[in-house]
Amino acid sequence: MTAVATAWKPVDRGVTGVAPVRRLTVLYDTECPLCTFAHNWLAKQRQLVPLEFVPAGSQEALRRYPELDHAATLTDITVIGDGGQLYRDSAAWVVCMWALREYRATAHRMSTPAGLKVAKQVVLGAAKYRETHRDRQAGGGAYRRKDGWTYDRNGGWYYVPPGSGTEPPACDSGCRTAD
């Protein structure tokens, strides 16, 4: 039995020299049920490389990474290494598994060309699940309460800029009285 050699060239991520990864920041959509589940699951695992979770599109994410396309971080998980490495799509999921004690060997298998195809299929399945559930939310996920959008059963969605002092009462049961 002989081994099959393949030509593999590393992907240039713009990092010069050897940049060990000592910490990973995971940007995730807090309003996505699948993303929240993945966040909770990752946070409970034993980590060889610490994972820090920051809500995608938040003020904290904007402050830390001003050059990043923050709209894209809301469509899929984005992971940023402390050396400036940027991982998206299936590579982000693989690097999260690599950071976990129990899944590092699996991550190494998934980082091969054949493994990346499997990882891509898993990510596409997760994206399909996410889109299905996003459409079930009122507003299809386009109107986010934390951005200042409020839903009125009689009038639909309306925008109130956060901190404008015109927020609706804290307890709005939806019952209306005649004015």
Short mmCIF file of C-alpha atoms in Angstrom, two decimals:
data_model
loop_
_atom_site.label_atom_id
_atom_site.label_comp_id
_atom_site.label_asym_id
_atom_site.label_seq_id
_atom_site.Cartn_x
_atom_site.Cartn_y
_atom_site.Cartn_z
CA MET A 1 0.00 0.00 0.00
CA THR A 2 1.40 3.37 -0.97
CA ALA A 3 0.48 6.82 0.16
CA VAL A 4 -0.88 9.25 -2.38
CA ALA A 5 0.94 12.55 -2.38
CA THR A 6 -1.02 15.66 -3.26
CA ALA A 7 0.26 19.12 -4.01
CA TRP A 8 -1.15 21.45 -1.39
CA LYS A 9 -0.35 25.11 -1.13
CA PRO A 10 -1.25 27.09 2.02
CA VAL A 11 -3.71 29.93 1.64
CA ASP A 12 -2.16 33.38 2.07
CA ARG A 13 -4.17 35.23 4.71
CA GLY A 14 -1.88 38.25 4.76
CA VAL A 15 -0.15 37.19 7.98
CA THR A 16 3.63 37.50 7.83
CA GLY A 17 5.92 35.11 9.67
CA VAL A 18 4.69 32.57 12.16
CA ALA A 19 1.69 33.90 14.05
CA PRO A 20 0.57 31.45 16.72
CA VAL A 21 -3.11 31.66 17.58
CA ARG A 22 -3.52 32.33 21.30
CA ARG A 23 -7.10 33.61 21.27
CA LEU A 24 -10.03 33.56 18.86
CA THR A 25 -12.88 36.05 18.75
CA VAL A 26 -16.14 34.58 17.45
CA LEU A 27 -18.65 37.04 15.97
CA TYR A 28 -22.14 35.54 15.94
CA ASP A 29 -25.72 36.70 15.33
CA THR A 30 -27.49 36.88 18.71
CA GLU A 31 -30.92 36.84 17.07
CA CYS A 32 -30.33 33.59 15.18
CA PRO A 33 -31.46 30.49 17.14
CA LEU A 34 -28.82 28.29 15.48
CA CYS A 35 -26.04 30.82 16.15
CA THR A 36 -27.11 31.14 19.78
CA PHE A 37 -27.18 27.35 20.13
CA ALA A 38 -23.69 27.08 18.59
CA HIS A 39 -22.42 29.87 20.88
CA ASN A 40 -23.78 28.13 23.98
CA TRP A 41 -22.37 24.76 22.88
CA LEU A 42 -18.92 26.18 22.09
CA ALA A 43 -18.81 28.07 25.39
CA LYS A 44 -19.43 24.84 27.37
CA GLN A 45 -16.60 22.88 25.69
CA ARG A 46 -13.06 22.57 27.06
CA GLN A 47 -10.96 24.99 25.05
CA LEU A 48 -7.29 24.63 24.14
CA VAL A 49 -7.44 28.10 22.60
CA PRO A 50 -9.75 30.55 24.41
CA LEU A 51 -12.84 31.57 22.45
CA GLU A 52 -14.23 35.03 23.11
CA PHE A 53 -17.77 35.69 21.88
CA VAL A 54 -18.86 39.09 20.59
CA PRO A 55 -22.28 39.78 19.05
CA ALA A 56 -21.94 40.47 15.33
CA GLY A 57 -22.82 44.03 14.37
CA SER A 58 -22.61 45.21 17.99
CA GLN A 59 -20.88 48.40 19.09
CA GLU A 60 -18.12 46.24 20.58
CA ALA A 61 -17.55 44.47 17.24
CA LEU A 62 -17.53 47.81 15.39
CA ARG A 63 -15.04 49.25 17.88
CA ARG A 64 -12.66 46.27 17.73
CA TYR A 65 -12.76 45.67 13.98
CA PRO A 66 -13.60 48.94 12.17
CA GLU A 67 -12.33 47.69 8.76
CA LEU A 68 -14.43 44.51 8.83
CA ASP A 69 -17.57 44.16 6.68
CA HIS A 70 -20.01 43.92 9.59
CA ALA A 71 -23.04 43.23 7.40
CA ALA A 72 -21.31 40.03 6.23
CA THR A 73 -20.72 38.96 9.84
CA LEU A 74 -24.49 38.75 10.31
CA THR A 75 -24.86 36.24 7.48
CA ASP A 76 -22.42 33.62 8.78
CA ILE A 77 -20.08 32.99 11.67
CA THR A 78 -16.85 34.99 11.51
CA VAL A 79 -13.78 34.16 13.58
CA ILE A 80 -10.82 36.49 14.06
CA GLY A 81 -7.49 35.32 15.46
CA ASP A 82 -5.40 37.48 17.74
CA GLY A 83 -2.76 37.69 14.99
CA GLY A 84 -5.25 39.18 12.52
CA GLN A 85 -6.30 35.90 10.90
CA LEU A 86 -9.82 36.04 9.45
CA TYR A 87 -11.95 32.91 9.05
CA ARG A 88 -15.39 32.77 7.45
CA ASP A 89 -17.76 30.12 6.18
CA SER A 90 -16.61 26.52 6.72
CA ALA A 91 -13.08 27.63 7.73
CA ALA A 92 -14.59 29.49 10.71
CA TRP A 93 -16.37 26.36 11.91
CA VAL A 94 -13.22 24.27 11.45
CA VAL A 95 -11.07 26.73 13.41
CA CYS A 96 -13.67 26.74 16.23
CA MET A 97 -13.45 22.93 16.37
CA TRP A 98 -9.64 23.22 16.32
CA ALA A 99 -9.82 25.40 19.44
CA LEU A 100 -11.72 22.70 21.35
CA ARG A 101 -9.92 19.92 23.19
CA GLU A 102 -12.27 17.12 22.14
CA TYR A 103 -12.54 18.17 18.49
CA ARG A 104 -9.02 19.20 17.49
CA ALA A 105 -8.31 15.88 15.72
CA THR A 106 -11.62 16.20 13.85
CA ALA A 107 -10.68 19.74 12.84
CA HIS A 108 -7.39 18.48 11.40
CA ARG A 109 -9.30 15.93 9.30
CA MET A 110 -11.79 18.61 8.21
CA SER A 111 -8.97 20.93 7.09
CA THR A 112 -7.94 18.56 4.29
CA PRO A 113 -9.40 19.17 0.82
CA ALA A 114 -11.82 16.24 1.24
CA GLY A 115 -12.72 17.32 4.77
CA LEU A 116 -13.40 20.89 3.68
CA LYS A 117 -15.98 19.56 1.23
CA VAL A 118 -17.76 17.83 4.12
CA ALA A 119 -17.45 20.93 6.30
CA LYS A 120 -18.88 23.04 3.47
CA GLN A 121 -21.92 20.73 3.22
CA VAL A 122 -22.47 20.95 6.98
CA VAL A 123 -22.24 24.76 6.85
CA LEU A 124 -24.65 24.90 3.90
CA GLY A 125 -27.11 22.70 5.81
CA ALA A 126 -26.80 24.99 8.83
CA ALA A 127 -27.35 28.05 6.62
CA LYS A 128 -30.46 26.48 5.12
CA TYR A 129 -31.79 25.73 8.61
CA ARG A 130 -31.00 29.27 9.70
CA GLU A 131 -32.76 30.89 6.74
CA THR A 132 -35.82 28.69 7.28
CA HIS A 133 -36.06 29.78 10.90
CA ARG A 134 -35.24 33.42 10.17
CA ASP A 135 -38.26 33.65 7.86
CA ARG A 136 -40.48 32.35 10.66
CA GLN A 137 -39.62 35.32 12.84
CA ALA A 138 -41.81 38.38 12.56
CA GLY A 139 -40.27 40.66 9.96
CA GLY A 140 -38.11 37.85 8.57
CA GLY A 141 -35.18 39.05 10.67
CA ALA A 142 -34.99 42.37 8.80
CA TYR A 143 -36.32 44.37 11.75
CA ARG A 144 -34.27 43.91 14.92
CA ARG A 145 -35.50 45.21 18.26
CA LYS A 146 -32.00 46.09 19.42
CA ASP A 147 -31.68 48.38 16.37
CA GLY A 148 -34.74 50.37 17.47
CA TRP A 149 -37.54 48.57 15.59
CA THR A 150 -40.79 47.88 17.43
CA TYR A 151 -43.77 45.90 16.25
CA ASP A 152 -47.30 47.24 16.72
CA ARG A 153 -50.04 44.70 15.98
CA ASN A 154 -52.25 47.36 14.46
CA GLY A 155 -49.67 49.39 12.56
CA GLY A 156 -46.80 46.98 11.86
CA TRP A 157 -43.13 47.76 12.33
CA TYR A 158 -41.96 51.27 13.20
CA TYR A 159 -38.55 52.70 14.00
CA VAL A 160 -37.65 54.62 17.14
CA PRO A 161 -33.97 55.57 17.37
CA PRO A 162 -32.48 54.13 20.58
CA GLY A 163 -32.14 56.72 23.32
CA SER A 164 -34.55 59.19 21.70
CA GLY A 165 -36.81 59.21 24.75
CA THR A 166 -39.84 58.17 22.72
CA GLU A 167 -39.59 54.45 23.40
CA PRO A 168 -42.88 52.66 23.97
CA PRO A 169 -43.74 51.66 27.54
CA ALA A 170 -41.70 48.76 28.90
CA CYS A 171 -44.79 46.57 29.11
CA ASP A 172 -46.77 46.80 25.90
CA SER A 173 -49.31 44.00 25.95
CA GLY A 174 -50.68 45.05 22.58
CA CYS A 175 -54.04 46.06 24.05
CA ARG A 176 -55.13 49.48 22.88
CA THR A 177 -57.72 51.82 24.30
CA ALA A 178 -59.59 54.41 22.28
CA ASP A 179 -57.93 57.83 22.40
#
